[in-house]
mmCIF file of C-alpha atoms in Angstrom:
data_model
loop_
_atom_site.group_PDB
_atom_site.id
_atom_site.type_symbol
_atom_site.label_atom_id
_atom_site.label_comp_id
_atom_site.label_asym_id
_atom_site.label_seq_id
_atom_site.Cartn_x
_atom_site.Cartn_y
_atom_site.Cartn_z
ATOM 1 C CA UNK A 1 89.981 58.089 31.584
ATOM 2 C CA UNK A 2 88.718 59.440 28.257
ATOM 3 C CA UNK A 3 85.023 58.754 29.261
ATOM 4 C CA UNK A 4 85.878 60.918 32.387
ATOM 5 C CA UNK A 5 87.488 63.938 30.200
ATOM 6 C CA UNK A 6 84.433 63.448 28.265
ATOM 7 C CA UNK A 7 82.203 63.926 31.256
ATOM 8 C CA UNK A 8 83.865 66.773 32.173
ATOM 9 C CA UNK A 9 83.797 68.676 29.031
ATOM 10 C CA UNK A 10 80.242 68.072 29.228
ATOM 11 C CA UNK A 11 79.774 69.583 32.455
ATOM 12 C CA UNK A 12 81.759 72.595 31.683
ATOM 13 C CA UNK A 13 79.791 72.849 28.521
ATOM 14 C CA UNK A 14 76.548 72.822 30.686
ATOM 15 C CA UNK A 15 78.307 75.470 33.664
ATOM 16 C CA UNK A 16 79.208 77.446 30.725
ATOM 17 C CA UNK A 17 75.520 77.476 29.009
ATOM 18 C CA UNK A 18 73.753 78.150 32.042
ATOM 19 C CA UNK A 19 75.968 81.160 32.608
ATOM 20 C CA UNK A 20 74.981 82.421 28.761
ATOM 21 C CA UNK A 21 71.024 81.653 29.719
ATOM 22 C CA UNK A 22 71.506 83.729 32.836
ATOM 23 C CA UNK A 23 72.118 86.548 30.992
ATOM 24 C CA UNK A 24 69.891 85.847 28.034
ATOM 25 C CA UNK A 25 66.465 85.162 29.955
ATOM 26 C CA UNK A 26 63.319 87.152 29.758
ATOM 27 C CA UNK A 27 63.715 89.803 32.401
ATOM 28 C CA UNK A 28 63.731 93.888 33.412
ATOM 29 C CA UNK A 29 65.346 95.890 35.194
ATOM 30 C CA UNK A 30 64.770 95.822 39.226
ATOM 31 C CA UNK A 31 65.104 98.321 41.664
ATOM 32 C CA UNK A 32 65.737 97.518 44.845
ATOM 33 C CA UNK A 33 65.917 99.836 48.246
ATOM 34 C CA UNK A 34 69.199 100.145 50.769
ATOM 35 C CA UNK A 35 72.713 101.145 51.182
ATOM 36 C CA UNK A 36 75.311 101.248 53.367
ATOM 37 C CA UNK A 37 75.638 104.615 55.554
ATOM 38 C CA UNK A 38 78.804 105.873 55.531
ATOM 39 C CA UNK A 39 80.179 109.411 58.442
ATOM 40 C CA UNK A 40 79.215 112.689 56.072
ATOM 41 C CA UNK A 41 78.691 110.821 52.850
ATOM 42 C CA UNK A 42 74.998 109.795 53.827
ATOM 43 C CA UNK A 43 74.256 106.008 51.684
ATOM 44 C CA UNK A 44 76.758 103.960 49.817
ATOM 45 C CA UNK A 45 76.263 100.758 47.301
ATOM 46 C CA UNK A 46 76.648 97.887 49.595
ATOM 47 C CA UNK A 47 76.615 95.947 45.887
ATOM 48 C CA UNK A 48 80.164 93.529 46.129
ATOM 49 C CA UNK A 49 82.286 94.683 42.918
ATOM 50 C CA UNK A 50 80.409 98.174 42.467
ATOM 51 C CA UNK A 51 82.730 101.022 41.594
ATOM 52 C CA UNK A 52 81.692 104.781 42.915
ATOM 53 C CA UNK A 53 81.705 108.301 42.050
ATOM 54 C CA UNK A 54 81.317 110.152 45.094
ATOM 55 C CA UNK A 55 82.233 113.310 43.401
ATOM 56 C CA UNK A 56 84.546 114.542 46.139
ATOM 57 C CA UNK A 57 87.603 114.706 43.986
ATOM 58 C CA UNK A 58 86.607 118.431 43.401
ATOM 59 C CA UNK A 59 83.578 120.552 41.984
ATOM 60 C CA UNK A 60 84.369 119.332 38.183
ATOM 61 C CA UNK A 61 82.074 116.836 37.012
ATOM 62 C CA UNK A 62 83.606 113.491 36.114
ATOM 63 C CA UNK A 63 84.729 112.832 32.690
ATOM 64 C CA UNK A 64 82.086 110.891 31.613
ATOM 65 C CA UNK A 65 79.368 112.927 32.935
ATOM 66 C CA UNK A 66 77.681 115.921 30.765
ATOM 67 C CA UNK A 67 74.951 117.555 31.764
ATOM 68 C CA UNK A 68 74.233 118.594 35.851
ATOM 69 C CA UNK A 69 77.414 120.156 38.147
ATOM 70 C CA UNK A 70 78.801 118.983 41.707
ATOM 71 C CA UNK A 71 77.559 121.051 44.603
ATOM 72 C CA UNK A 72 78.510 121.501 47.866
ATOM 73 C CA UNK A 73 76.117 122.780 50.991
ATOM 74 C CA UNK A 74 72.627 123.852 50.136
ATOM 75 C CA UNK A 75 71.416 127.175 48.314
ATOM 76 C CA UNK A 76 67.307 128.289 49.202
ATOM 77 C CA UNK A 77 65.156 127.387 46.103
ATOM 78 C CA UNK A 78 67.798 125.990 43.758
ATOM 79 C CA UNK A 79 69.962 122.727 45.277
ATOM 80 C CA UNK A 80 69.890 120.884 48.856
ATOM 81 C CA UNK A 81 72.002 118.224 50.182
ATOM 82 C CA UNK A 82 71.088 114.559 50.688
ATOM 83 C CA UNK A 83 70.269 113.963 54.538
ATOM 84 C CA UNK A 84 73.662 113.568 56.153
ATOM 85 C CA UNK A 85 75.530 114.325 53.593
ATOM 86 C CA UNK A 86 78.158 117.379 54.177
ATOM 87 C CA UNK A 87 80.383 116.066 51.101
ATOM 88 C CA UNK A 88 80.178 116.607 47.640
ATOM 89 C CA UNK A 89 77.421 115.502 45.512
ATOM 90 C CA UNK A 90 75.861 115.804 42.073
ATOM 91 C CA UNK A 91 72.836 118.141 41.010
ATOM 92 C CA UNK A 92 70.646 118.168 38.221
ATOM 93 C CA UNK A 93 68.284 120.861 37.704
ATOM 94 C CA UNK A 94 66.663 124.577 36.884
ATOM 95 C CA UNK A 95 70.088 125.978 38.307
ATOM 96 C CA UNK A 96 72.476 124.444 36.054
ATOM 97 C CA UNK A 97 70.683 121.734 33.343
ATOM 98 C CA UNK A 98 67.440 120.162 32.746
ATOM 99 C CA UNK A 99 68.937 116.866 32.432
ATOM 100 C CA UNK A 100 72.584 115.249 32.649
ATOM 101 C CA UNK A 101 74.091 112.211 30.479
ATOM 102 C CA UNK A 102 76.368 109.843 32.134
ATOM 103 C CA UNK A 103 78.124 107.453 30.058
ATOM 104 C CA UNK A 104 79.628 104.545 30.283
ATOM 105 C CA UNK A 105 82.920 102.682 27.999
ATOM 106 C CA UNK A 106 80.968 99.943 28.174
ATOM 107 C CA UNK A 107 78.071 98.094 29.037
ATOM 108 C CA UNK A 108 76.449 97.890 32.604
ATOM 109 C CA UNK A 109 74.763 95.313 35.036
ATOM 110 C CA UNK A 110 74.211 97.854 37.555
ATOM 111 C CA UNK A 111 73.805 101.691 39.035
ATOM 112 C CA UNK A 112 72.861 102.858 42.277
ATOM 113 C CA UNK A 113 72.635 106.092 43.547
ATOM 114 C CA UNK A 114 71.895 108.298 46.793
ATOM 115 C CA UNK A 115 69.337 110.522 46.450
ATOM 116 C CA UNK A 116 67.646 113.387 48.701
ATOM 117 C CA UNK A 117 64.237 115.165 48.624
ATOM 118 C CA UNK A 118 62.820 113.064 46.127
ATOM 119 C CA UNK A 119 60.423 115.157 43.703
ATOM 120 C CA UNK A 120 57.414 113.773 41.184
ATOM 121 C CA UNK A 121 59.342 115.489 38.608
ATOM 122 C CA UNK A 122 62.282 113.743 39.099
ATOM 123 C CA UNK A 123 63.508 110.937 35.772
ATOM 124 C CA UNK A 124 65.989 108.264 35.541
ATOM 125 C CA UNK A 125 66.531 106.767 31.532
ATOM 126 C CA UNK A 126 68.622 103.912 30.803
ATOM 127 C CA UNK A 127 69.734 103.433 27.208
ATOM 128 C CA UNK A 128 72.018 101.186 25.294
ATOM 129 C CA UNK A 129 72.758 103.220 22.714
ATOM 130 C CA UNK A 130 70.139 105.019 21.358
ATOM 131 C CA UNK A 131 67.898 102.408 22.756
ATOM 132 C CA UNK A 132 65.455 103.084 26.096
ATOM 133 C CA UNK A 133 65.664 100.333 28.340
ATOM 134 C CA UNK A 134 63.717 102.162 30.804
ATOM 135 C CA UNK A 135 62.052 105.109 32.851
ATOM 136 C CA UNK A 136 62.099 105.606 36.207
ATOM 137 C CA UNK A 137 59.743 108.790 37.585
ATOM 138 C CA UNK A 138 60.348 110.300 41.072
ATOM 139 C CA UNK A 139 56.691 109.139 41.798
ATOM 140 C CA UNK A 140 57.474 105.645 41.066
ATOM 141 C CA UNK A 141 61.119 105.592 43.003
ATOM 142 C CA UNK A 142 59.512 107.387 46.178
ATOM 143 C CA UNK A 143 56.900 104.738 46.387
ATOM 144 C CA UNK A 144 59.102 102.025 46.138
ATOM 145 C CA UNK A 145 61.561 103.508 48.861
ATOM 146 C CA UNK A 146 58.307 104.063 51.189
ATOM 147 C CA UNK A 147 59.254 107.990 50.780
ATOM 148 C CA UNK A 148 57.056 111.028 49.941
ATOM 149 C CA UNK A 149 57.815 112.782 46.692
ATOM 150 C CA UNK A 150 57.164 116.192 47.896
ATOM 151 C CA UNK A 151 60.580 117.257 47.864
ATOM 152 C CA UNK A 152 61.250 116.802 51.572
ATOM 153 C CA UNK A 153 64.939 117.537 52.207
ATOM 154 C CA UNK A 154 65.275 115.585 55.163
ATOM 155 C CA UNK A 155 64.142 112.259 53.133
ATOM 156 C CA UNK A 156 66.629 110.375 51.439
ATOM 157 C CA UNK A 157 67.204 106.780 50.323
ATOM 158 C CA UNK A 158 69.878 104.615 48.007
ATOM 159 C CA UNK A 159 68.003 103.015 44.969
ATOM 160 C CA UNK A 160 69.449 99.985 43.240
ATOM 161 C CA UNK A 161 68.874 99.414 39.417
ATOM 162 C CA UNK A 162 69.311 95.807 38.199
ATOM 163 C CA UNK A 163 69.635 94.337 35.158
ATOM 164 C CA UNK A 164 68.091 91.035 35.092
ATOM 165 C CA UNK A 165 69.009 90.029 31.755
ATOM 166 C CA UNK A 166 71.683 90.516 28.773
ATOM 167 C CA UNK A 167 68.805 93.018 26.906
ATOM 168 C CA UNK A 168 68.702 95.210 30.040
ATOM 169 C CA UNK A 169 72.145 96.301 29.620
ATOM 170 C CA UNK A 170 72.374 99.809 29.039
ATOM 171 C CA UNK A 171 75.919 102.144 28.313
ATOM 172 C CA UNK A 172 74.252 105.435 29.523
ATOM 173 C CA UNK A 173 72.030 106.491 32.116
ATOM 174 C CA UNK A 174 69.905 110.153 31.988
ATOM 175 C CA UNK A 175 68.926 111.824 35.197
ATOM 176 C CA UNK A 176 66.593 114.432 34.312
ATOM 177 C CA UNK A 177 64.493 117.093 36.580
ATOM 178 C CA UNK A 178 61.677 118.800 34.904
ATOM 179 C CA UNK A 179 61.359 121.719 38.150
ATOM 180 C CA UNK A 180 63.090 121.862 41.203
ATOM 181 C CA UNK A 181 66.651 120.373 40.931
ATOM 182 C CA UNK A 182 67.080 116.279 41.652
ATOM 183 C CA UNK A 183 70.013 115.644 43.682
ATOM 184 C CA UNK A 184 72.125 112.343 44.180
ATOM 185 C CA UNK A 185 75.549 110.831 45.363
ATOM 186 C CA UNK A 186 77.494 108.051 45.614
ATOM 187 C CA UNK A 187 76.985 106.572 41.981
ATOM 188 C CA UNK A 188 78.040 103.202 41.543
ATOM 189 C CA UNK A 189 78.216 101.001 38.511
ATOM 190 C CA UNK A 190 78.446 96.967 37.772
ATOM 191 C CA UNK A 191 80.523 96.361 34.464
ATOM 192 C CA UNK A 192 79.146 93.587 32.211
ATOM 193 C CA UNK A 193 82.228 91.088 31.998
ATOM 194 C CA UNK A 194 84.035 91.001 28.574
ATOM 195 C CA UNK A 195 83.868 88.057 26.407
ATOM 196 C CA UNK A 196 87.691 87.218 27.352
ATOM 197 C CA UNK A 197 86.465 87.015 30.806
ATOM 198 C CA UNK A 198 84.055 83.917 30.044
ATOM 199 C CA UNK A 199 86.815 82.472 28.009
ATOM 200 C CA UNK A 200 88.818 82.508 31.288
ATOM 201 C CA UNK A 201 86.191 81.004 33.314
ATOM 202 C CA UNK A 202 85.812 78.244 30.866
ATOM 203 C CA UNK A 203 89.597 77.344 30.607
ATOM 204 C CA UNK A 204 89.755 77.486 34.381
ATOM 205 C CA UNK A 205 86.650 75.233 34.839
ATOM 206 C CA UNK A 206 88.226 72.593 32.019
ATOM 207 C CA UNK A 207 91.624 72.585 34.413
ATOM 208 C CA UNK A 208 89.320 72.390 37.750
ATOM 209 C CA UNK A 209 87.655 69.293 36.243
ATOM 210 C CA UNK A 210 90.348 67.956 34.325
ATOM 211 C CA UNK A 211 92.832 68.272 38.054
ATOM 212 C CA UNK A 212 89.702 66.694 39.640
ATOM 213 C CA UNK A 213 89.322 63.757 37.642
ATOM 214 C CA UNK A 214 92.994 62.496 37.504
ATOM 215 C CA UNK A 215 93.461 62.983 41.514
ATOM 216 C CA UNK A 216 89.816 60.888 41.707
ATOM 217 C CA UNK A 217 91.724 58.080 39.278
ATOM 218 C CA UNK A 218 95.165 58.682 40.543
#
């Protein structure tokens, strides 16, 4: 019986480690292409566990968010909205500001967005802190979405930024146009979990083992 428990602490021990390496590994972040297409909203995260601003509370930005203003509809030479998208959404631009600061309580695994006309001018920044993780340009996004960056309105796509390890993490994400505005939607975020949360999964992966071992010897 003891050389069982002992086994199983081990094995935690090991679940447990390879959960801290996950996180720890040499990696960037990744951007992947595709969400889910929701009736007037255009693309949404189809990420499990993502939470979204779609900004259709009202035409106040979100608390967090400084910088930029929600739109509705389209106005000739200043803001257009994402293909298929008659609700809300978030601008960035000559119209209202250069750039716009969203940040986060804490840190983040993930942020998607929706995003229309796609422009060369177009920047996404992720910092922890006052730290850079990374740069995204509009040339760079467009190419990866198979998408022109010529600022056609009736192109649109939902990017995916991942963090593949724990120094990818970032608390604050820049969108930043340096001409014509950049326009998104549907922002959605992936919460790092708190330290209390791998304390959970380790107590309830001792009592999984520990439950497994006596009803194997029982």
């Amino acid at each position: 019986m003891i050389n069982n428990i002992k086994k199983t602490t081990l094995g935690v021990a090991l679940a447990v480690a390879t959960l801290f390496a996950a996180t720890s590994a040499s990696a960037a972040l990744t951007v992947t292409i595709g969400g889910t297409a929701v009736a007037n909203e255009g693309l949404k995260s189809s990420v499990a566990g993502a939470i979204t601003t779609d900004f259709n509370a009202n035409l106040l930005n979100p608390a967090n968010y400084t910088g930029g203003a929600v739109k509705n509809g389209s106005q000739s030479g200043d803001w257009a909205s994402p293909p298929s998208d008659t609700s809300n959404y978030f601008s960035v631009g000559p119209s209202t500001t250069a750039s716009a600061t969203i940040a986060f309580s804490g840190l983040q695994s993930y942020f998607g967005y929706y995003g229309g006309s796609p422009d060369d001018y177009n920047f996404v920044d992720f910092y922890n802190g006052q730290n850079k993780i990374a740069t995204f340009d509009g040339i760079t996004l467009a190419n990866l979405a198979s998408v022109t960056h010529d600022g056609d309105q009736s192109v649109g796509s939902y990017w995916n930024f991942t963090a593949g390890n724990s120094g990818d993490y970032f608390n604050s994400v820049v969108l930043r146009s340096a001409s014509n505005a950049f326009e998104t939607d549907n922002h959605a975020v992936l919460a790092v979990p708190e330290p209390e949360t791998y304390a959970m999964m380790l107590a309830g992966l001792g009592l999984m083992g520990f439950v497994a071992r006596r009803r194997k010897n029982g």
